[in-house]
CSV table of C-alpha atoms and ligand atoms in Angstrom, one decimal:
chain,number,residue,atom,x,y,z
A,1,MET,CA,0.0,0.1,0.0
A,2,GLY,CA,1.3,3.5,-1.0
A,3,ARG,CA,0.7,6.6,-2.7
A,4,ILE,CA,1.0,6.6,-6.5
A,5,VAL,CA,1.1,9.1,-9.0
A,6,ILE,CA,0.0,8.2,-12.4
A,7,THR,CA,0.5,10.4,-15.3
A,8,GLY,CA,-2.0,9.7,-18.3
A,9,GLY,CA,-4.1,8.5,-15.3
A,10,ALA,CA,-7.6,9.4,-17.4
A,11,GLY,CA,-6.4,7.4,-20.3
A,12,PHE,CA,-7.3,3.8,-21.6
A,13,LEU,CA,-4.4,1.7,-19.8
A,14,GLY,CA,-3.9,4.4,-17.2
A,15,SER,CA,-7.4,3.9,-15.8
A,16,HIS,CA,-7.4,0.3,-15.9
A,17,ILE,CA,-4.2,0.5,-13.8
A,18,THR,CA,-5.6,3.0,-11.4
A,19,ASP,CA,-8.9,1.0,-10.9
A,20,ARG,CA,-6.7,-1.9,-9.7
A,21,LEU,CA,-4.3,0.1,-7.3
A,22,VAL,CA,-7.4,1.7,-5.6
A,23,SER,CA,-9.0,-1.5,-5.2
A,24,ARG,CA,-6.2,-2.8,-3.6
A,25,GLY,CA,-5.9,0.1,-1.2
A,26,ASP,CA,-3.2,2.4,-2.9
A,27,GLU,CA,-3.8,6.1,-2.8
A,28,VAL,CA,-3.8,7.1,-6.3
A,29,VAL,CA,-3.2,10.9,-7.8
A,30,GLY,CA,-3.9,10.7,-11.3
A,31,ILE,CA,-2.7,13.4,-13.9
A,32,ASP,CA,-3.6,14.2,-17.3
A,33,ASN,CA,-4.4,16.7,-19.8
A,34,LEU,CA,-7.3,15.1,-21.5
A,35,VAL,CA,-5.9,15.4,-24.9
A,36,THR,CA,-6.6,11.7,-25.5
A,37,GLY,CA,-7.9,10.6,-22.0
A,38,SER,CA,-11.2,11.4,-20.7
A,39,ILE,CA,-13.2,12.1,-17.5
A,40,THR,CA,-15.6,9.4,-18.4
A,41,ASN,CA,-13.0,6.8,-17.8
A,42,ILE,CA,-12.2,7.8,-14.1
A,43,GLU,CA,-15.2,9.5,-13.0
A,44,HIS,CA,-16.5,6.2,-11.4
A,45,LEU,CA,-13.7,6.9,-8.7
A,46,PHE,CA,-14.4,10.5,-7.7
A,47,GLY,CA,-16.1,9.3,-4.8
A,48,GLU,CA,-13.2,7.2,-3.7
A,49,LYS,CA,-11.6,8.5,-0.5
A,50,ASN,CA,-8.1,7.1,-1.9
A,51,TYR,CA,-8.2,8.7,-5.3
A,52,ARG,CA,-7.4,12.4,-6.7
A,53,PHE,CA,-7.4,13.5,-9.9
A,54,VAL,CA,-5.7,16.6,-11.4
A,55,GLU,CA,-5.8,18.0,-14.8
A,56,GLN,CA,-2.2,19.3,-16.1
A,57,ASP,CA,0.0,18.7,-18.9
A,58,VAL,CA,3.3,16.6,-17.6
A,59,SER,CA,5.4,18.1,-20.3
A,60,ARG,CA,5.4,21.1,-18.0
A,61,PHE,CA,6.7,21.2,-14.6
A,62,ILE,CA,4.8,18.9,-12.4
A,63,TRP,CA,4.6,18.9,-8.5
A,64,VAL,CA,2.3,16.7,-6.3
A,65,PRO,CA,2.7,18.0,-2.4
A,66,GLY,CA,3.2,15.1,0.2
A,67,GLU,CA,4.7,11.9,0.0
A,68,VAL,CA,4.8,9.9,-3.1
A,69,ASP,CA,6.1,5.8,-2.8
A,70,ALA,CA,5.9,5.6,-6.8
A,71,VAL,CA,5.6,7.6,-10.1
A,72,LEU,CA,4.1,5.8,-13.2
A,73,HIS,CA,4.8,7.6,-16.5
A,74,PHE,CA,1.7,6.5,-18.6
A,75,ALA,CA,0.9,10.0,-20.5
A,76,SER,CA,1.3,9.9,-24.1
A,77,PRO,CA,-0.8,9.8,-27.4
A,78,ALA,CA,-0.4,5.9,-28.3
A,79,SER,CA,-2.4,5.5,-31.4
A,80,PRO,CA,-0.6,6.1,-34.8
A,81,ILE,CA,-3.6,8.5,-35.9
A,82,ASP,CA,-2.9,10.6,-32.6
A,83,TYR,CA,0.9,10.4,-32.9
A,84,LEU,CA,0.8,11.7,-36.5
A,85,GLU,CA,-1.8,14.5,-35.6
A,86,MET,CA,0.1,15.7,-32.5
A,87,PRO,CA,3.7,14.8,-33.5
A,88,ILE,CA,5.4,17.7,-31.4
A,89,GLN,CA,3.1,17.1,-28.0
A,90,THR,CA,3.9,13.2,-28.5
A,91,LEU,CA,7.8,13.9,-28.6
A,92,LYS,CA,7.5,16.3,-25.6
A,93,VAL,CA,5.5,14.4,-23.3
A,94,GLY,CA,8.1,11.2,-24.4
A,95,SER,CA,10.7,13.9,-23.4
A,96,LEU,CA,10.0,16.5,-21.3
A,97,GLY,CA,7.2,14.9,-19.4
A,98,THR,CA,9.5,11.6,-18.7
A,99,HIS,CA,12.0,14.2,-17.7
A,100,ASN,CA,9.6,15.8,-15.3
A,101,ALA,CA,8.0,12.3,-14.1
A,102,LEU,CA,11.3,11.2,-13.0
A,103,GLY,CA,12.2,14.8,-11.5
A,104,LEU,CA,9.1,14.3,-9.3
A,105,ALA,CA,10.1,10.7,-8.7
A,106,LYS,CA,13.8,11.8,-7.4
A,107,ALA,CA,12.6,14.5,-5.4
A,108,LYS,CA,10.2,11.9,-3.3
A,109,GLY,CA,12.5,9.1,-3.1
A,110,ALA,CA,9.8,7.2,-5.2
A,111,ARG,CA,10.1,4.1,-7.6
A,112,PHE,CA,9.4,5.2,-10.9
A,113,LEU,CA,8.0,3.1,-14.0
A,114,ILE,CA,7.8,4.0,-17.3
A,115,ALA,CA,5.3,3.0,-20.1
A,116,SER,CA,7.4,2.0,-23.1
A,117,THR,CA,6.2,0.0,-26.0
A,118,SER,CA,6.6,-2.5,-28.4
A,119,GLU,CA,7.3,0.3,-31.2
A,120,VAL,CA,11.0,0.7,-29.6
A,121,TYR,CA,11.8,-2.5,-31.8
A,122,GLY,CA,10.5,-0.7,-34.9
A,123,ASP,CA,10.2,-2.8,-37.9
A,124,PRO,CA,11.8,-5.9,-36.2
A,125,HIS,CA,14.4,-8.1,-38.0
A,126,VAL,CA,14.1,-10.4,-34.7
A,127,HIS,CA,11.2,-12.4,-34.3
A,128,PRO,CA,9.7,-12.7,-31.6
A,129,GLN,CA,11.0,-9.7,-29.9
A,130,VAL,CA,13.4,-10.2,-26.9
A,131,GLU,CA,14.5,-7.4,-24.7
A,132,THR,CA,18.0,-7.5,-25.8
A,133,TYR,CA,17.2,-6.5,-29.4
A,134,TRP,CA,17.9,-2.8,-30.4
A,135,GLY,CA,15.2,-2.6,-32.7
A,136,ASN,CA,14.8,-1.2,-36.4
A,137,VAL,CA,13.5,2.4,-36.2
A,138,ASN,CA,13.5,5.0,-38.7
A,139,PRO,CA,14.3,8.2,-36.7
A,140,VAL,CA,13.1,10.6,-39.5
A,141,GLY,CA,9.7,8.8,-40.6
A,142,PRO,CA,6.6,9.6,-39.6
A,143,ARG,CA,6.2,7.0,-36.6
A,144,GLY,CA,9.4,8.2,-35.3
A,145,VAL,CA,8.0,10.6,-33.0
A,146,TYR,CA,6.7,8.0,-31.0
A,147,ASP,CA,9.4,5.5,-31.3
A,148,GLU,CA,12.1,8.0,-30.5
A,149,ALA,CA,10.1,9.6,-27.8
A,150,LYS,CA,10.0,6.3,-26.3
A,151,ARG,CA,13.3,5.1,-26.9
A,152,PHE,CA,14.7,8.2,-25.3
A,153,SER,CA,12.4,7.9,-22.4
A,154,GLU,CA,14.0,4.3,-21.8
A,155,ALA,CA,17.4,5.8,-22.0
A,156,MET,CA,16.6,8.7,-19.5
A,157,THR,CA,15.1,6.2,-17.2
A,158,MET,CA,18.2,4.1,-17.2
A,159,ALA,CA,20.6,7.5,-16.7
A,160,TYR,CA,18.4,8.5,-13.8
A,161,HIS,CA,18.9,4.6,-12.3
A,162,ARG,CA,22.7,4.6,-13.0
A,163,TYR,CA,23.6,8.2,-12.3
A,164,HIS,CA,20.9,9.3,-9.5
A,165,GLY,CA,20.2,5.6,-8.3
A,166,LEU,CA,16.5,6.0,-8.9
A,167,ASP,CA,14.7,2.4,-8.5
A,168,THR,CA,13.3,2.3,-11.9
A,169,ARG,CA,11.2,0.0,-14.2
A,170,ILE,CA,10.9,-0.2,-18.0
A,171,ALA,CA,7.4,-1.8,-19.3
A,172,ARG,CA,7.6,-2.7,-23.0
A,173,ILE,CA,3.8,-2.9,-23.7
A,174,PHE,CA,2.5,-4.5,-26.5
A,175,ASN,CA,-0.6,-3.9,-28.6
A,176,THR,CA,-3.6,-3.8,-25.8
A,177,TYR,CA,-7.2,-3.7,-26.3
A,178,GLY,CA,-10.5,-3.5,-24.3
A,179,PRO,CA,-13.2,-1.7,-22.9
A,180,ARG,CA,-12.7,2.1,-22.5
A,181,MET,CA,-10.8,2.2,-26.1
A,182,ARG,CA,-12.3,5.4,-27.9
A,183,PRO,CA,-14.8,4.4,-30.8
A,184,ASN,CA,-12.6,6.7,-33.1
A,185,ASP,CA,-9.3,5.8,-31.6
A,186,GLY,CA,-7.7,4.6,-34.9
A,187,ARG,CA,-6.3,1.4,-33.6
A,188,VAL,CA,-7.1,-1.6,-35.3
A,189,VAL,CA,-9.2,-3.6,-32.8
A,190,SER,CA,-11.4,-0.7,-32.0
A,191,ASN,CA,-11.8,0.3,-35.7
A,192,PHE,CA,-12.9,-3.1,-36.9
A,193,ILE,CA,-15.4,-3.6,-34.0
A,194,VAL,CA,-16.9,-0.5,-34.6
A,195,GLN,CA,-17.2,-0.9,-38.2
A,196,ALA,CA,-18.3,-4.7,-37.8
A,197,LEU,CA,-21.2,-3.2,-35.2
A,198,LYS,CA,-22.2,-0.7,-37.7
A,199,GLY,CA,-22.0,-2.8,-40.6
A,200,GLU,CA,-19.7,-0.9,-42.3
A,201,PRO,CA,-16.8,-2.3,-44.4
A,202,LEU,CA,-13.5,-3.3,-42.2
A,203,THR,CA,-10.7,-1.3,-43.1
A,204,ILE,CA,-7.7,-3.7,-43.7
A,205,TYR,CA,-4.5,-1.8,-44.6
A,206,GLY,CA,-2.3,-3.3,-46.9
A,207,ASP,CA,-2.9,-7.0,-47.6
A,208,GLY,CA,-3.6,-7.9,-43.9
A,209,LYS,CA,-0.9,-10.4,-43.5
A,210,GLN,CA,1.0,-8.1,-41.2
A,211,THR,CA,1.1,-9.6,-37.5
A,212,ARG,CA,0.3,-8.4,-34.4
A,213,SER,CA,-0.4,-9.8,-30.7
A,214,PHE,CA,-3.0,-8.5,-28.9
A,215,CYS,CA,-3.1,-8.4,-25.0
A,216,TYR,CA,-6.4,-8.0,-23.2
A,217,VAL,CA,-6.3,-4.6,-20.9
A,218,GLU,CA,-7.0,-6.6,-17.6
A,219,ASP,CA,-3.9,-9.1,-18.2
A,220,GLU,CA,-1.7,-5.8,-19.3
A,221,ALA,CA,-2.6,-4.0,-16.2
A,222,ARG,CA,-2.1,-7.1,-14.1
A,223,GLY,CA,1.1,-7.6,-15.4
A,224,LEU,CA,2.3,-3.6,-15.3
A,225,ILE,CA,1.5,-3.8,-11.6
A,226,ALA,CA,3.6,-7.1,-10.9
A,227,LEU,CA,6.3,-4.9,-12.7
A,228,LEU,CA,5.8,-2.4,-10.6
A,229,ASP,CA,6.1,-4.5,-7.2
A,230,SER,CA,9.2,-6.4,-8.5
A,231,SER,CA,12.6,-5.3,-8.2
A,232,GLU,CA,13.5,-5.6,-11.7
A,233,ASN,CA,15.3,-2.4,-13.3
A,234,ASP,CA,16.0,-3.8,-17.2
A,235,PRO,CA,13.1,-3.6,-19.6
A,236,VAL,CA,10.5,-6.2,-19.5
A,237,ASN,CA,7.9,-7.4,-22.3
A,238,VAL,CA,4.3,-7.1,-21.2
A,239,GLY,CA,2.2,-8.5,-23.9
A,240,ASN,CA,0.4,-11.7,-25.0
A,241,PRO,CA,2.7,-13.8,-27.3
A,242,ASN,CA,-0.3,-15.2,-29.3
A,243,GLU,CA,0.1,-13.7,-33.0
A,244,PHE,CA,-2.5,-13.0,-35.7
A,245,THR,CA,-2.7,-11.5,-39.1
A,246,ILE,CA,-4.7,-8.3,-39.0
A,247,GLY,CA,-6.7,-10.5,-42.0
A,248,GLU,CA,-7.3,-13.1,-38.9
A,249,LEU,CA,-8.4,-10.5,-36.7
A,250,ALA,CA,-10.9,-9.2,-39.2
A,251,GLU,CA,-12.6,-12.7,-39.6
A,252,ILE,CA,-12.7,-13.1,-35.8
A,253,VAL,CA,-14.4,-9.6,-35.2
A,254,VAL,CA,-17.1,-10.2,-38.1
A,255,GLU,CA,-17.7,-13.9,-36.7
A,256,LEU,CA,-17.9,-12.5,-33.1
A,257,ALA,CA,-20.3,-9.4,-33.8
A,258,GLY,CA,-22.5,-11.5,-35.9
A,259,SER,CA,-21.9,-9.1,-38.5
A,260,GLU,CA,-22.2,-9.0,-42.5
A,261,SER,CA,-19.4,-6.3,-42.9
A,262,GLU,CA,-17.3,-6.8,-46.0
A,263,ILE,CA,-13.5,-6.3,-46.1
A,264,GLU,CA,-12.1,-2.9,-47.8
A,265,TYR,CA,-8.2,-2.6,-48.6
A,266,HIS,CA,-6.5,0.7,-48.1
A,267,ASP,CA,-2.9,1.5,-48.2
A,268,LEU,CA,-0.5,0.6,-45.7
A,269,PRO,CA,1.0,3.5,-43.4
A,270,VAL,CA,4.4,4.6,-43.6
A,271,ASP,CA,7.0,1.9,-41.6
A,272,ASP,CA,3.7,-0.1,-40.7
A,273,PRO,CA,6.0,-3.1,-38.9
A,274,THR,CA,5.3,-6.1,-40.7
A,275,GLN,CA,5.2,-8.7,-37.7
A,276,ARG,CA,5.2,-8.3,-34.2
A,277,GLN,CA,5.3,-10.7,-31.4
A,278,PRO,CA,6.8,-10.5,-27.7
A,279,ASP,CA,9.1,-13.0,-26.2
A,280,ILE,CA,7.7,-12.9,-22.7
A,281,THR,CA,10.0,-15.5,-21.2
A,282,ARG,CA,11.7,-12.8,-18.7
A,283,ALA,CA,8.0,-11.6,-17.6
A,284,ARG,CA,7.0,-15.5,-17.0
A,285,GLU,CA,10.1,-15.9,-14.9
A,286,ILE,CA,10.7,-12.7,-13.3
A,287,LEU,CA,7.1,-11.5,-12.5
A,288,GLY,CA,5.4,-15.1,-12.8
A,289,TRP,CA,3.0,-13.4,-15.0
A,290,GLU,CA,1.5,-14.3,-18.1
A,291,PRO,CA,-1.8,-13.4,-20.1
A,292,GLU,CA,-4.9,-15.7,-19.1
A,293,ILE,CA,-8.0,-14.1,-21.7
A,294,GLN,CA,-7.5,-15.3,-25.0
A,295,LEU,CA,-8.2,-13.2,-28.2
A,296,ARG,CA,-11.8,-14.5,-28.8
A,297,THR,CA,-12.8,-14.0,-25.4
A,298,GLY,CA,-11.2,-10.5,-24.7
A,299,VAL,CA,-12.6,-9.5,-28.5
A,300,SER,CA,-16.1,-10.6,-27.3
A,301,ARG,CA,-16.2,-8.5,-24.1
A,302,THR,CA,-14.9,-5.4,-26.1
A,303,ILE,CA,-17.6,-5.8,-28.8
A,304,GLU,CA,-20.0,-5.9,-25.6
A,305,TYR,CA,-18.6,-2.7,-24.3
A,306,PHE,CA,-18.9,-0.9,-27.7
A,307,SER,CA,-22.2,-2.0,-28.4
A,308,GLY,CA,-23.2,-0.5,-25.2
A,309,LEU,CA,-21.4,2.6,-25.9
A,310,LEU,CA,-22.6,3.2,-29.2
A,311,GLY,CA,-26.2,2.0,-28.2
A,312,LEU,CA,-26.1,-0.8,-30.6
B,401,UDP,N1,-4.7,-1.5,-39.2
B,401,UDP,C1,-5.7,-1.9,-40.3
B,401,UDP,N2,-6.9,-1.1,-40.2
B,401,UDP,C2,-7.4,-0.1,-39.5
B,401,UDP,C3,-6.2,0.3,-38.3
B,401,UDP,C4,-4.9,-0.5,-38.5
B,401,UDP,O1,-5.2,-2.9,-41.0
B,401,UDP,O2,-8.5,0.2,-39.3
B,401,UDP,C5,-3.6,-2.3,-39.2
B,401,UDP,C6,-2.1,-1.1,-39.2
B,401,UDP,O3,-1.9,-0.9,-40.4
B,401,UDP,C7,-1.2,-2.0,-38.4
B,401,UDP,C8,-2.0,-2.9,-37.3
B,401,UDP,O4,-3.6,-2.8,-38.0
B,401,UDP,O5,-0.6,-3.0,-39.3
B,401,UDP,C9,-2.2,-2.7,-36.1
B,401,UDP,O6,-2.7,-1.3,-36.1
B,401,UDP,P1,-2.7,-0.3,-35.2
B,401,UDP,O7,-2.9,1.2,-35.4
B,401,UDP,O8,-3.8,-1.0,-33.8
B,401,UDP,O9,-1.3,-0.3,-33.9
B,401,UDP,P2,0.0,-0.7,-34.0
B,401,UDP,O10,0.5,-2.0,-33.9
B,401,UDP,O11,0.5,-0.3,-35.8
B,401,UDP,O12,0.9,0.6,-33.7
């Protein structure tokens, strides 16, 4: 039990982590500028004695009065369409925001966890991706704003660990999905589900043979908290290793939604990774964690969520 600050606390992943921390008895201070996060993700917590929300941009100086035991830096646009629309904010929150969050952790003598990403591996030449792989990232391509900001945030985190002796954690998060994704988020699971429910064509980018490995948000949040509670300072992949092509995902969504939607092929975005699958040996061994919710179960639950949200 402790007092935990989470940036991006009103976001998709940040709000699920907050729910778990609050319900186990931690006191949580959520910070968010609500650019991609939403009050609807956290308003159910406003009556809780151990929850407080602050609307603030963490790319500027942040300060939280009182004792802090851990700082979790989750603030960032995380969907390709978001970081293409907000390239400079994405770079700033990954660099200046990380520096501010680390500074807060250092001043408080708090543990620090950075939400990094499988995008640090870029379009990977090593498959599945192990934490020792350095990646294949185009620094000047349109995705570079996110990938390089996250790579910088990992470097900055390790520098605070080595130079200041800060107790740090680095989580590399792979494609996560589930309730509280925005319907217009632009990511593949939410796009396909919303399209299937509305009877609109599912938009496959490229030929649909590219792969991703999708982790249900409850599994992801549980894994991230296990990492926070561990004593591991080196990066740990936190994702579901079950790999699917985007074409397979489209078929599963259409079937589970009971939809008659057709498939429509669109251009592949620049630098879209051709394959992605986490090697989670370290997470299994160090955290004793692995995902439990398989894709069909998680997609069914997410369909239920979006049906309610869209009134369908
Ligand atoms: N994608 C797609 N149709 C969509 C949205 C995404 O085919 O409507 C593809 C995208 O090109 C990528 C994969 O699905 O190959 C995953 O995209 P997403 O934006 O969810 O996350 P990424 O893993 O690329 O960050």
